[in-house]
XYZ file of C-alpha atoms in Angstrom:
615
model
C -61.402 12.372 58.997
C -62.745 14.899 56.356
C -66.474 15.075 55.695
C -67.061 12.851 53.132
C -68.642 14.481 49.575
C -70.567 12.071 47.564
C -72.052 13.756 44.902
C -53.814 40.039 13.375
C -51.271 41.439 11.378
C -52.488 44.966 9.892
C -53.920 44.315 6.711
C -51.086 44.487 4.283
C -52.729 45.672 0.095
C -50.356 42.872 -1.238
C -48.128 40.101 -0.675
C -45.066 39.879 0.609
C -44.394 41.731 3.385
C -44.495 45.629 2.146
C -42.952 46.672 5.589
C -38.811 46.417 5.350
C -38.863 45.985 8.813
C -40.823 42.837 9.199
C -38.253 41.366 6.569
C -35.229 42.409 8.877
C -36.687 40.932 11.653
C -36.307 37.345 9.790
C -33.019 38.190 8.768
C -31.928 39.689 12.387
C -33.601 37.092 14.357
C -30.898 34.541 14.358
C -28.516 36.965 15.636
C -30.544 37.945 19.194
C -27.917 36.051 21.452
C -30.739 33.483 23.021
C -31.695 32.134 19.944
C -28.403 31.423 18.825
C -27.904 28.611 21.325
C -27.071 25.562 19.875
C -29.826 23.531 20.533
C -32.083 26.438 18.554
C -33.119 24.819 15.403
C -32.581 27.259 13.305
C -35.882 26.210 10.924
C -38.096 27.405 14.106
C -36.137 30.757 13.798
C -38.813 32.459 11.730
C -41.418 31.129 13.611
C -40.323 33.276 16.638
C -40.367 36.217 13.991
C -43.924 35.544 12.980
C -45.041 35.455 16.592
C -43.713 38.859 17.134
C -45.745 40.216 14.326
C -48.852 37.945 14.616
C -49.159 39.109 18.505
C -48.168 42.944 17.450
C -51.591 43.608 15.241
C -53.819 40.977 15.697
C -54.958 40.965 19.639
C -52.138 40.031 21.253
C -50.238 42.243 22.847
C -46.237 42.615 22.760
C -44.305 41.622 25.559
C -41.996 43.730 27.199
C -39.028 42.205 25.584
C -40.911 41.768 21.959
C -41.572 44.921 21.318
C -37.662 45.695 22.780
C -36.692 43.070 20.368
C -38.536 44.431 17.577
C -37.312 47.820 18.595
C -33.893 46.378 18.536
C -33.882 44.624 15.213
C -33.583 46.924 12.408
C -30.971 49.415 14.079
C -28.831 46.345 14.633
C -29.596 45.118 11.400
C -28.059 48.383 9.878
C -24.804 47.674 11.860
C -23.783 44.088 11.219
C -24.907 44.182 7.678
C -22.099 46.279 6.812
C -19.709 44.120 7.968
C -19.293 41.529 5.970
C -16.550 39.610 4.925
C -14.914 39.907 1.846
C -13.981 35.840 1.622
C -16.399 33.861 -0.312
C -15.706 30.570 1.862
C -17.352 28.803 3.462
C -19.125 27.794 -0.417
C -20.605 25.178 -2.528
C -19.212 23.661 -5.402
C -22.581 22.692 -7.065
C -20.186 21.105 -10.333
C -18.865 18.242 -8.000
C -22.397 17.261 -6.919
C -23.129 13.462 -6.816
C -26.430 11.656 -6.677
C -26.496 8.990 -4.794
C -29.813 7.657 -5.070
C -33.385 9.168 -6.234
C -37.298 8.254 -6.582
C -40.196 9.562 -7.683
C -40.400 12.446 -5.065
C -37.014 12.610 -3.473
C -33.185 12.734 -4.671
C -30.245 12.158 -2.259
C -27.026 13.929 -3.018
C -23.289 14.330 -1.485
C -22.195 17.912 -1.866
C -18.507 19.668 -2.122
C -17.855 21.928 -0.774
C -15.006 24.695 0.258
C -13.819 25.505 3.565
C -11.466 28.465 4.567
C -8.084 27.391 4.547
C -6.439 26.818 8.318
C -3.841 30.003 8.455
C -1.473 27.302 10.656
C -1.561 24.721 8.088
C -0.756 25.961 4.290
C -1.166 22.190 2.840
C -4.517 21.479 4.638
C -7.491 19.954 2.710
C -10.453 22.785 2.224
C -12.610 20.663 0.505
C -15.703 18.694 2.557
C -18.395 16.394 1.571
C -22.359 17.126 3.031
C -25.502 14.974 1.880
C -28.869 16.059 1.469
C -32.207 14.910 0.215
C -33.563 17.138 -2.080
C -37.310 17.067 -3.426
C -37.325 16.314 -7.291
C -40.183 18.562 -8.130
C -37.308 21.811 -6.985
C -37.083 24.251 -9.969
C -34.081 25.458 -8.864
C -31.646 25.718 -6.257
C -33.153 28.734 -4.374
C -36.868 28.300 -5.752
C -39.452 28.000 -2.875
C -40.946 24.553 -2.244
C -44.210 24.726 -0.488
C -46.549 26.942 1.703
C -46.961 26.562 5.647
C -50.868 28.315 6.209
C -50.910 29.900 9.551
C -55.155 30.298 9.295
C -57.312 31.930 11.869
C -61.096 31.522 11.987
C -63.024 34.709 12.732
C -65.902 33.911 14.376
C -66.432 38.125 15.776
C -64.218 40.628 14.555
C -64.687 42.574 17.814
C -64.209 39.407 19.954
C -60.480 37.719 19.177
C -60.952 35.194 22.453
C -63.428 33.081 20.138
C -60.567 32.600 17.411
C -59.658 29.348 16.275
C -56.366 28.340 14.683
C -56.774 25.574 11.800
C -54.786 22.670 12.508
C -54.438 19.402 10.557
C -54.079 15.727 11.620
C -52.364 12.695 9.491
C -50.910 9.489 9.821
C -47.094 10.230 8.922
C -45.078 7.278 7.978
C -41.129 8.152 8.965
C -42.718 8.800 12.510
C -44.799 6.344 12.451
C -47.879 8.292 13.936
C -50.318 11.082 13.562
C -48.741 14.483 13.807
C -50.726 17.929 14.087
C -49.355 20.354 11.930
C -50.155 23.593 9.956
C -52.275 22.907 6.551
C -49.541 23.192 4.044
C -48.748 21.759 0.479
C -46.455 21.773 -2.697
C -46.538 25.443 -4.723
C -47.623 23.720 -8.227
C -46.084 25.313 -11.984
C -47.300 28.865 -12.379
C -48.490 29.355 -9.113
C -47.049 31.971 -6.631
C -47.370 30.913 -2.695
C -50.611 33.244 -2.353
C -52.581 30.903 -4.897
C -50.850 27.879 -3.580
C -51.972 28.551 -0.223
C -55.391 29.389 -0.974
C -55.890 26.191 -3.288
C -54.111 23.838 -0.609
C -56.366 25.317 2.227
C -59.278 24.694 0.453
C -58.242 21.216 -0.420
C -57.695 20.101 2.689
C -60.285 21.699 5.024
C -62.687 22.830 2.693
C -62.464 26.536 4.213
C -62.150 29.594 1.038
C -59.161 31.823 3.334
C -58.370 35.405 2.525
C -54.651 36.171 2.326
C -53.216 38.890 4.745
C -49.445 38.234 4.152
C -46.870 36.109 2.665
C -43.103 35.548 4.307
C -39.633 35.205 2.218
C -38.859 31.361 2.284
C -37.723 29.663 5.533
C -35.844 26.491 5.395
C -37.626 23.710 7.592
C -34.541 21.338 8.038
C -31.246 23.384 6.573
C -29.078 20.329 7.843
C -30.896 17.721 6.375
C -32.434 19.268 3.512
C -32.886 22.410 0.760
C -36.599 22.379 1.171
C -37.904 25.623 1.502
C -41.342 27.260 2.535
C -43.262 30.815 2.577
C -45.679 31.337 6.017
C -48.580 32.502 4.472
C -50.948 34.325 6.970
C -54.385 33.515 5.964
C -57.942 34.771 7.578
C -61.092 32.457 7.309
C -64.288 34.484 7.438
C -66.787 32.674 9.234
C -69.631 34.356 8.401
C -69.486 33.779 4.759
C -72.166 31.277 3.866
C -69.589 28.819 2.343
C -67.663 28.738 5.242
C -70.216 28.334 7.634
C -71.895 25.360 4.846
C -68.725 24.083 5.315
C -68.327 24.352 9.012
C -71.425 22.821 10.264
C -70.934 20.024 7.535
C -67.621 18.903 9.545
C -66.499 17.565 6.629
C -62.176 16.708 6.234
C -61.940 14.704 3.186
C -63.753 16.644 0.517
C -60.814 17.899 -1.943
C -57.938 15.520 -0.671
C -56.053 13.431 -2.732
C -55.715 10.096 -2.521
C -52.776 9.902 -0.237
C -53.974 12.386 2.081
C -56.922 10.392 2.770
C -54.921 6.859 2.946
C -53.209 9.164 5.743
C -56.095 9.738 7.047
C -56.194 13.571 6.968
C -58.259 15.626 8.901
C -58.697 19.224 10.276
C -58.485 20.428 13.746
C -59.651 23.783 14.975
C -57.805 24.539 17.904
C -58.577 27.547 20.731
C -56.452 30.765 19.775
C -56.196 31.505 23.421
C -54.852 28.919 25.295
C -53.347 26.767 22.233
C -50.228 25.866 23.758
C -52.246 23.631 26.297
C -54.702 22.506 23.630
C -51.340 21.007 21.869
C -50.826 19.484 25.305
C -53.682 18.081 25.864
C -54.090 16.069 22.232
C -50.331 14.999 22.732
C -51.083 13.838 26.588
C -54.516 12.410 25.010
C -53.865 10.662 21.763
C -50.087 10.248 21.467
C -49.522 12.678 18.679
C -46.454 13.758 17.677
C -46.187 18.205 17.400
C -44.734 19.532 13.906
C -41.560 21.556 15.605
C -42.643 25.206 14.089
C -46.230 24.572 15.248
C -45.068 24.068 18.684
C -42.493 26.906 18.173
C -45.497 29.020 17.111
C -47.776 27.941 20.175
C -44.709 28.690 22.747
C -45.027 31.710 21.606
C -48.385 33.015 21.806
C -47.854 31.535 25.540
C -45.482 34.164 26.368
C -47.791 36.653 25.037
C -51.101 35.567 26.497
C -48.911 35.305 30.323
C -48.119 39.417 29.549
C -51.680 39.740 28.356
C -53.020 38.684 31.896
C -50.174 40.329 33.784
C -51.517 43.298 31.732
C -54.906 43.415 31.364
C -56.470 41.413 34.994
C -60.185 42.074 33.978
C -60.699 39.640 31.142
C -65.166 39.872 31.386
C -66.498 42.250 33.776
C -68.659 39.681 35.720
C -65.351 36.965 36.387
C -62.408 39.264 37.327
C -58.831 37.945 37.440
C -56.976 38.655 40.427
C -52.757 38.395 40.941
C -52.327 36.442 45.015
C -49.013 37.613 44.453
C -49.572 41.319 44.618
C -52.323 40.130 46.733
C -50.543 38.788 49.789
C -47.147 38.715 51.651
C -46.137 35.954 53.979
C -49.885 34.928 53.234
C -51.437 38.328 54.447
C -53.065 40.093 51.534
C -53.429 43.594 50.653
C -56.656 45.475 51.909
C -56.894 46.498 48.286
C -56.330 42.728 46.858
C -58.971 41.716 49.673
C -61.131 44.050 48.577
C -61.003 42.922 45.051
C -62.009 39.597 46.498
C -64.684 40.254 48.341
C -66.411 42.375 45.718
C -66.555 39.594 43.172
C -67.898 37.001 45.473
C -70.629 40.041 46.473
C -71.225 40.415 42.500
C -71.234 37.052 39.940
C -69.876 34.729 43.190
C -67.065 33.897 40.987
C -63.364 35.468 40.633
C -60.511 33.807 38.783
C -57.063 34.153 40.474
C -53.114 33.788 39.547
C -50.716 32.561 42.151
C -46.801 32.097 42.344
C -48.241 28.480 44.142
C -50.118 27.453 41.838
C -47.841 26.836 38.560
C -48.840 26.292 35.163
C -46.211 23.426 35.434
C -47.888 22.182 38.501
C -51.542 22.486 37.163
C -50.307 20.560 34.038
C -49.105 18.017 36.216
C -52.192 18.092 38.476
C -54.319 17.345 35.357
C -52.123 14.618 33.914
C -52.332 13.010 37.171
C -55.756 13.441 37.478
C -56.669 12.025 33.976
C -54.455 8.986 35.106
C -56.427 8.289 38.520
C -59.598 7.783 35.983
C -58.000 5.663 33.621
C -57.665 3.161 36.618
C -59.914 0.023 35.319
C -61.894 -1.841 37.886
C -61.298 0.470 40.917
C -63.669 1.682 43.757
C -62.032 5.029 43.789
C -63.627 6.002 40.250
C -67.242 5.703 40.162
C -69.814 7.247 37.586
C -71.896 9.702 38.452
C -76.117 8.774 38.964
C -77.338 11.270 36.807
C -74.674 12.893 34.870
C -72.292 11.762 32.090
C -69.543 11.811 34.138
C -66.841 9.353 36.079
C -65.136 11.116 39.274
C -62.798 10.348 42.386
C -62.847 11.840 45.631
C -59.281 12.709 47.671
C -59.915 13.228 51.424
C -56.959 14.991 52.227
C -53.426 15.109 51.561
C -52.208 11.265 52.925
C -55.563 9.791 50.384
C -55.619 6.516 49.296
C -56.428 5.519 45.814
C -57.603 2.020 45.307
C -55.963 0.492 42.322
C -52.468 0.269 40.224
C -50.716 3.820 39.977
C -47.447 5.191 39.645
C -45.927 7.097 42.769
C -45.470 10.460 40.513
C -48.992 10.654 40.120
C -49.956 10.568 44.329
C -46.615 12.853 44.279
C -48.091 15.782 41.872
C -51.835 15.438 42.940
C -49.958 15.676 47.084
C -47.952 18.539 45.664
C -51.382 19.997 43.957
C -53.368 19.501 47.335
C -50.878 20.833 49.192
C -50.868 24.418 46.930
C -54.638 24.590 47.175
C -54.665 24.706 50.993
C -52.344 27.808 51.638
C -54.050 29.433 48.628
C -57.158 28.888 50.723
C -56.357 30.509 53.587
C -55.073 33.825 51.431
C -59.030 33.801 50.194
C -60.079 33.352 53.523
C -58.253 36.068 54.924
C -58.993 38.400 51.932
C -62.925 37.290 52.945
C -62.618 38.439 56.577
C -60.508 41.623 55.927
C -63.021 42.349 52.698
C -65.969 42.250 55.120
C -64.705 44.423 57.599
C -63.942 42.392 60.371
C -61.174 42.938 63.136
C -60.255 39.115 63.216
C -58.378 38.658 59.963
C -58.038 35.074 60.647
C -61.834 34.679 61.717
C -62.318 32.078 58.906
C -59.165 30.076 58.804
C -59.454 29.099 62.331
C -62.775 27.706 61.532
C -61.034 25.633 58.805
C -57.756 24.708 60.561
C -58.769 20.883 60.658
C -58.481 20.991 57.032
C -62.133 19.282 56.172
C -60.716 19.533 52.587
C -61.424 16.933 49.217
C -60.266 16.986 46.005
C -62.790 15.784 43.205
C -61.002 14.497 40.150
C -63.854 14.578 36.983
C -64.045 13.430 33.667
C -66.880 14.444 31.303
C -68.013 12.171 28.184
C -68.112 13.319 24.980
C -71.216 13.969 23.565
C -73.024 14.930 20.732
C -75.877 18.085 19.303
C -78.236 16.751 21.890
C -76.137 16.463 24.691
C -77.746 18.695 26.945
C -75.724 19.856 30.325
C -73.141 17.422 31.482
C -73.190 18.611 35.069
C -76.778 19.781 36.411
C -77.063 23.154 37.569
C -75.935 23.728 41.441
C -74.577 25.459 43.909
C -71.921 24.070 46.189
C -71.981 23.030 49.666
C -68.982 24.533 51.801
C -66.697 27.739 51.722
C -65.019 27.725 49.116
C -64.206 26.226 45.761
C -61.123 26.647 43.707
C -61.571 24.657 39.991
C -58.726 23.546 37.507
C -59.882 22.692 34.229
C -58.390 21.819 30.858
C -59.709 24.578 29.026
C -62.699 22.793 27.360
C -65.759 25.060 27.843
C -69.151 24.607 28.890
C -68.747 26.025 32.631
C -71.674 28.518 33.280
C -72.486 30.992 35.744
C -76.122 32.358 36.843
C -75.552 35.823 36.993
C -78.445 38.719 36.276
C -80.475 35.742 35.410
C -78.515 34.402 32.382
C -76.326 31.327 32.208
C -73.261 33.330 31.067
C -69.787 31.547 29.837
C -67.163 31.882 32.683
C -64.105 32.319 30.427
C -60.944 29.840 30.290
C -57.385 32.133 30.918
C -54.320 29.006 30.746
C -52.237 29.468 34.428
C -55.714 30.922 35.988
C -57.803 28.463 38.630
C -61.773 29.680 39.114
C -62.870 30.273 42.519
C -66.105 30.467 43.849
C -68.126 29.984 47.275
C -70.835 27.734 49.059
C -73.767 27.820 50.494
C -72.378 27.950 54.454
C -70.062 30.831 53.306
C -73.275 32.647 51.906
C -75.449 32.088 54.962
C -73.202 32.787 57.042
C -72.766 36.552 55.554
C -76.664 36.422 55.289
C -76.370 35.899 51.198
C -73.954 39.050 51.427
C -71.511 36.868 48.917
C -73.285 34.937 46.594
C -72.936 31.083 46.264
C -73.715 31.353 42.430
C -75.683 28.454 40.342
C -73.423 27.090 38.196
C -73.339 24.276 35.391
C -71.525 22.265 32.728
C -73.672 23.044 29.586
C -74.088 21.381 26.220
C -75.492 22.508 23.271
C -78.890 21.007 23.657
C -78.407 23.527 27.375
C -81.704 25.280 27.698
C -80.879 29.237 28.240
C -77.080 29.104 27.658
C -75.146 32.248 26.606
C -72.702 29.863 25.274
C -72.165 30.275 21.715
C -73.657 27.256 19.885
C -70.608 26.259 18.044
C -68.578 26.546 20.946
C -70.664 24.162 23.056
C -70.436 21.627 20.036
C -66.666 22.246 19.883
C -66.696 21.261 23.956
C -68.965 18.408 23.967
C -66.708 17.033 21.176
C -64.534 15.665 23.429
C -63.926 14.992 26.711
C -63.536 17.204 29.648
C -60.944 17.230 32.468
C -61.017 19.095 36.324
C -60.117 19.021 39.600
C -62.012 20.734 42.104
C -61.054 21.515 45.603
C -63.635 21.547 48.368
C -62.886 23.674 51.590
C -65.524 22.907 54.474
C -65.509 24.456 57.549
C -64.235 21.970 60.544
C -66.931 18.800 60.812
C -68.501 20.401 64.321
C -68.602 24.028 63.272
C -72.956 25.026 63.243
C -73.913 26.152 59.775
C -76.724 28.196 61.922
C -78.611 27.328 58.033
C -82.045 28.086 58.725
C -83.130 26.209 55.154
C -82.570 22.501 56.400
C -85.398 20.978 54.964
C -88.085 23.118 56.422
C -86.514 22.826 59.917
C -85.117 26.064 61.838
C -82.523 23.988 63.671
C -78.715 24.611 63.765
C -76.699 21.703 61.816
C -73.181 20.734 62.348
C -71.173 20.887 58.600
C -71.058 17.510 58.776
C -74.646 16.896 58.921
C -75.481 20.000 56.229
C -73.354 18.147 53.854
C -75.028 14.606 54.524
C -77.980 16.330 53.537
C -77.019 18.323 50.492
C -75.271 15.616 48.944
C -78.144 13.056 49.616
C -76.078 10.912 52.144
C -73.967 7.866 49.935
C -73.992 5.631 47.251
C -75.054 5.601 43.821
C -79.036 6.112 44.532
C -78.321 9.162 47.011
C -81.046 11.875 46.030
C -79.530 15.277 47.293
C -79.986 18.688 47.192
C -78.678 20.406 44.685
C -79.712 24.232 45.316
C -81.232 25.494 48.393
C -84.746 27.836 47.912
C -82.781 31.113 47.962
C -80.912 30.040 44.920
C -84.378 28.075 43.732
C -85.853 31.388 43.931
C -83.662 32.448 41.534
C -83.438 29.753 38.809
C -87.075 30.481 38.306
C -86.516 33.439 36.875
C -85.504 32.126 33.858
């Protein structure tokens, strides 16, 4: 029985596009043979387009088969354009149009239209019928409807990880629920889709945008519908003193019209890294329903932020990201990779890490599952936490109980989950031993073979400006720790005597080690202080906004504890004064504070003591 724990596009002089080739790459895109599948809308076509040249200039780097798409594009272009046909057919015959029915904002209408003739049958019909809805404010039949804003929030020009897309959130009736979509609007008489866009913007978050670009018109449904739009790339400068007014006043409702706020419209400012998740995580969350090209859009900048790690493994300096795949084979890793290892738990005590075990499908289904354990009502497995705003469930092992009604898929992913987490463990421990120098590779994961192991499922509250750190500073117990979180910040590190931001990289799990690891190697790897801040957080690096954007809403992770086996001495000389050897079993009785809700533990020994009070 475990031990139990109780504790940007380049900046265009005028609108549209004045590149040819960032036209033809709209035109051509249809034609690259996997997005002509069937079951491609072909509205979310341009989409893709605009991801290639939103990630090619703006901080996010091509991938290998972008920029060979984008290479591809124009020459192909060249060859297939000359090749049209000389028939006319397929066409419509706009004279035999019928209206079937129209109100105040929408017309439906049957079309004709002509069909070539079948070569095997001279008396066939070539005439067929189509309906379509049709907005009655169109000007004409190829005059552009509306704007889609694509908007990005510059909080550092120097600094694109702190971007924020602008999102929007309304009740929509013919779905019956709230979608998030891009801020976008009607183009009103005698306004081009640069003016639209920067009037509807305004309108609806109260932000004052500058425009970077403007796309030919896209067509959002061509089988249901004529209505057309323009992608208008917009940049929000945040430190402009009406758009900071307007920031910290939070306010949605300012400019909207009537119907937009019996909708119930309201902005959303979503991470620029990591977005696809965020998208995930209000869908899995709150039930909302994704506007297709939005979620087009975020699947792309996915792609591009997987290359972006494959390409670039030190995101900050103090937290590098290290690749177990290139690190190990049949679970012995590289000296190099080991090396790597061992040098960041000697620096900040903290590493991030990639691994071919531990999915971004799996870790979305880990979290899911997770966030389903605490929604349990009345159940002993899900207690709150004695001092912080938290709720949390402890897993001993993979065959854990949970008290309580849940599905079988959830114990299925959070086994599957476990079960990941324990091989990755033994590829740190090995990169530990073989980091240090020592001839026994395995040294460590013999010590851990009886899998002393717990999962800790958490949920934060949300909070407010005064919410001050939702987990207390600490170090942890054991060997190591390997985190999953949701991407909503706050996590801090204590490293050179600042509480520094440990960043969030979607598909990357946070690692750090305990205080028996660190005493063991005589504080040669550091088991780092660490915390949840808010923005009330006394010493935070943190930027203020982006605490207040974390403690807005809730916060989801699942931390895996590896202990040493229950017998193994600690050999801790800081037991509470005493010099005496103490089993792991009995050093984690006595950091956690024994059981219960009124345990008092231990949260840092004095070494790390020592160094909190050098703040």
């Amino acid at each position: 029985m475990p031990t139990t724990r109780t504790d940007d596009l380049s900046h265009t002089s005028s609108y549209p596009w004045h590149l040819a080739t960032k036209r033809r790459s709209l035109s051509m895109l249809a034609r690259i043979p996997i997005l002509r599948h069937p079951g491609t809308p072909s509205s979310l076509l341009p989409w893709f387009a605009l991801h290639l040249i939103f990630t090619s200039s703006t901080g996010f780097p091509l991938t290998s088969s972008s920029a060979r798409i984008c290479t591809f594009l124009p020459r192909h272009f060249a060859t297939m354009s000359s090749s049209s046909s000389s028939s006319d057919l397929p066409r419509v015959d706009f004279s035999k149009t019928e209206t079937v029915g129209s109100t105040r904002w929408m017309r439906l209408e049957t079309l004709s239209y002509h069909v070539v003739p079948d070569p095997h049958d001279a008396g066939s019909d070539t005439l067929r019928k189509w309906d379509r809805a049709v907005r009655t404010t169109k000007k004409s039949e190829n005059s552009v409807d509306a704007v889609v804003i694509l908007a990005i929030l510059k909080y550092d020009s120097s600094d694109a990880s702190r971007d924020e897309i602008v999102c929007v959130k309304q009740f929509r009736p013919p779905v019956d629920g709230y979608t998030i979509e891009l801020p976008a609007g009607l183009i009103d008489a005698n306004e081009d889709p640069a003016q639209a866009a920067v009037r509807e913007f305004k309108e609806e978050t109260g932000y004052i945008g500058q425009v970077l670009s403007v796309s030919p018109p896209s067509y959002l449904s061509p089988g249901l519908t004529n209505e057309s739009a323009c992608l208008v790339r917009m940049e929000v400068d945040m430190t402009l003193e009406h758009n900071a007014k307007n920031h910290e006043r939070k306010t949605a409702h300012d400019g909207l019209e009537r119907c937009e706020k019996d909708r119930g419209l309201e902005k959303l400012l979503l991470p620029r890294v990591g977005f696809l998740n965020a998208l995930h995580n209000l869908q899995e969350k709150d039930g909302v329903k994704i506007f297709a090209a939005l979620y087009s859009l975020a699947v792309g900048m996915s792609v591009s932020e997987d290359t972006t790690i494959g390409s670039n493994p030190v995101i900050d300096g103090n937290f590098p990201l290290i690749d177990l795949e290139t690190a190990s084979h049949s679970g012995i890793p590289s000296v190099s990779a080991a090396r790597k290892v061992t040098r960041a738990l000697q620096d900040s005590g903290f590493l991030m890490i990639t691994s071919p075990e531990l999915t971004k499908d799996l870790q979305k289904r880990a979290l899911i599952a997770a966030s389903r354990v605490l929604d349990i009502q009345s159940s002993s497995t899900v207690v709150s936490h004695p001092s912080d705003p938290k709720i949390y469930a402890m897993l001993y092992g993979v065959d854990f109980s949970i008290d309580g009604a849940i599905d079988q898929k959830v114990i299925q992913d959070l086994r599957e989950w476990y079960t990941a987490l324990r091989s990755t463990k033994d590829i740190l421990l090995r990169c530990i031993a073989i980091g240090l120098g020592m001839d026994d590779t395995d040294f460590f994961v013999t010590l851990h073979n009886e899998h002393n192991d717990s999962l800790r499922l958490l949920r934060y509250h949300s909070g407010d400006e005064n919410t001050g750190n939702r987990c207390k500073e600490h170090s942890d117990y054991g060997t190591l720790t390997l985190l999953l979180t949701d991407g909503v910040g706050g996590l801090e590190a204590f490293v050179d005597n600042e509480w520094r931001p440990i960043p969030y990289i979607e598909g990357a799990i946070i690692v750090n080690i305990g205080s028996i690891l660190s005493e063991w190697t005589r504080h040669e790897l550091n088991a780092t202080l660490h915390r949840v801040a808010g923005p009330a957080s006394i010493g935070s690096k943190t930027p203020k906004e982006d605490l207040m954007r974390a403690v807005s809403v809730p916060r989801i992770s699942v931390a895996y504890f590896a202990d040493p086996n229950e017998k193994v001495s600690t050999a801790l000389k800081d037991c509470g004064g005493s010099s005496e050897e103490m089993s792991v079993s009995d050093y984690i009785q006595w950091r956690s504070g024994g059981e219960g809700a009124e345990r008092d533990g231990v949260a840092f020994v004095s070494v790390e003591k020592e160094r909190l009070s050098k703040i």
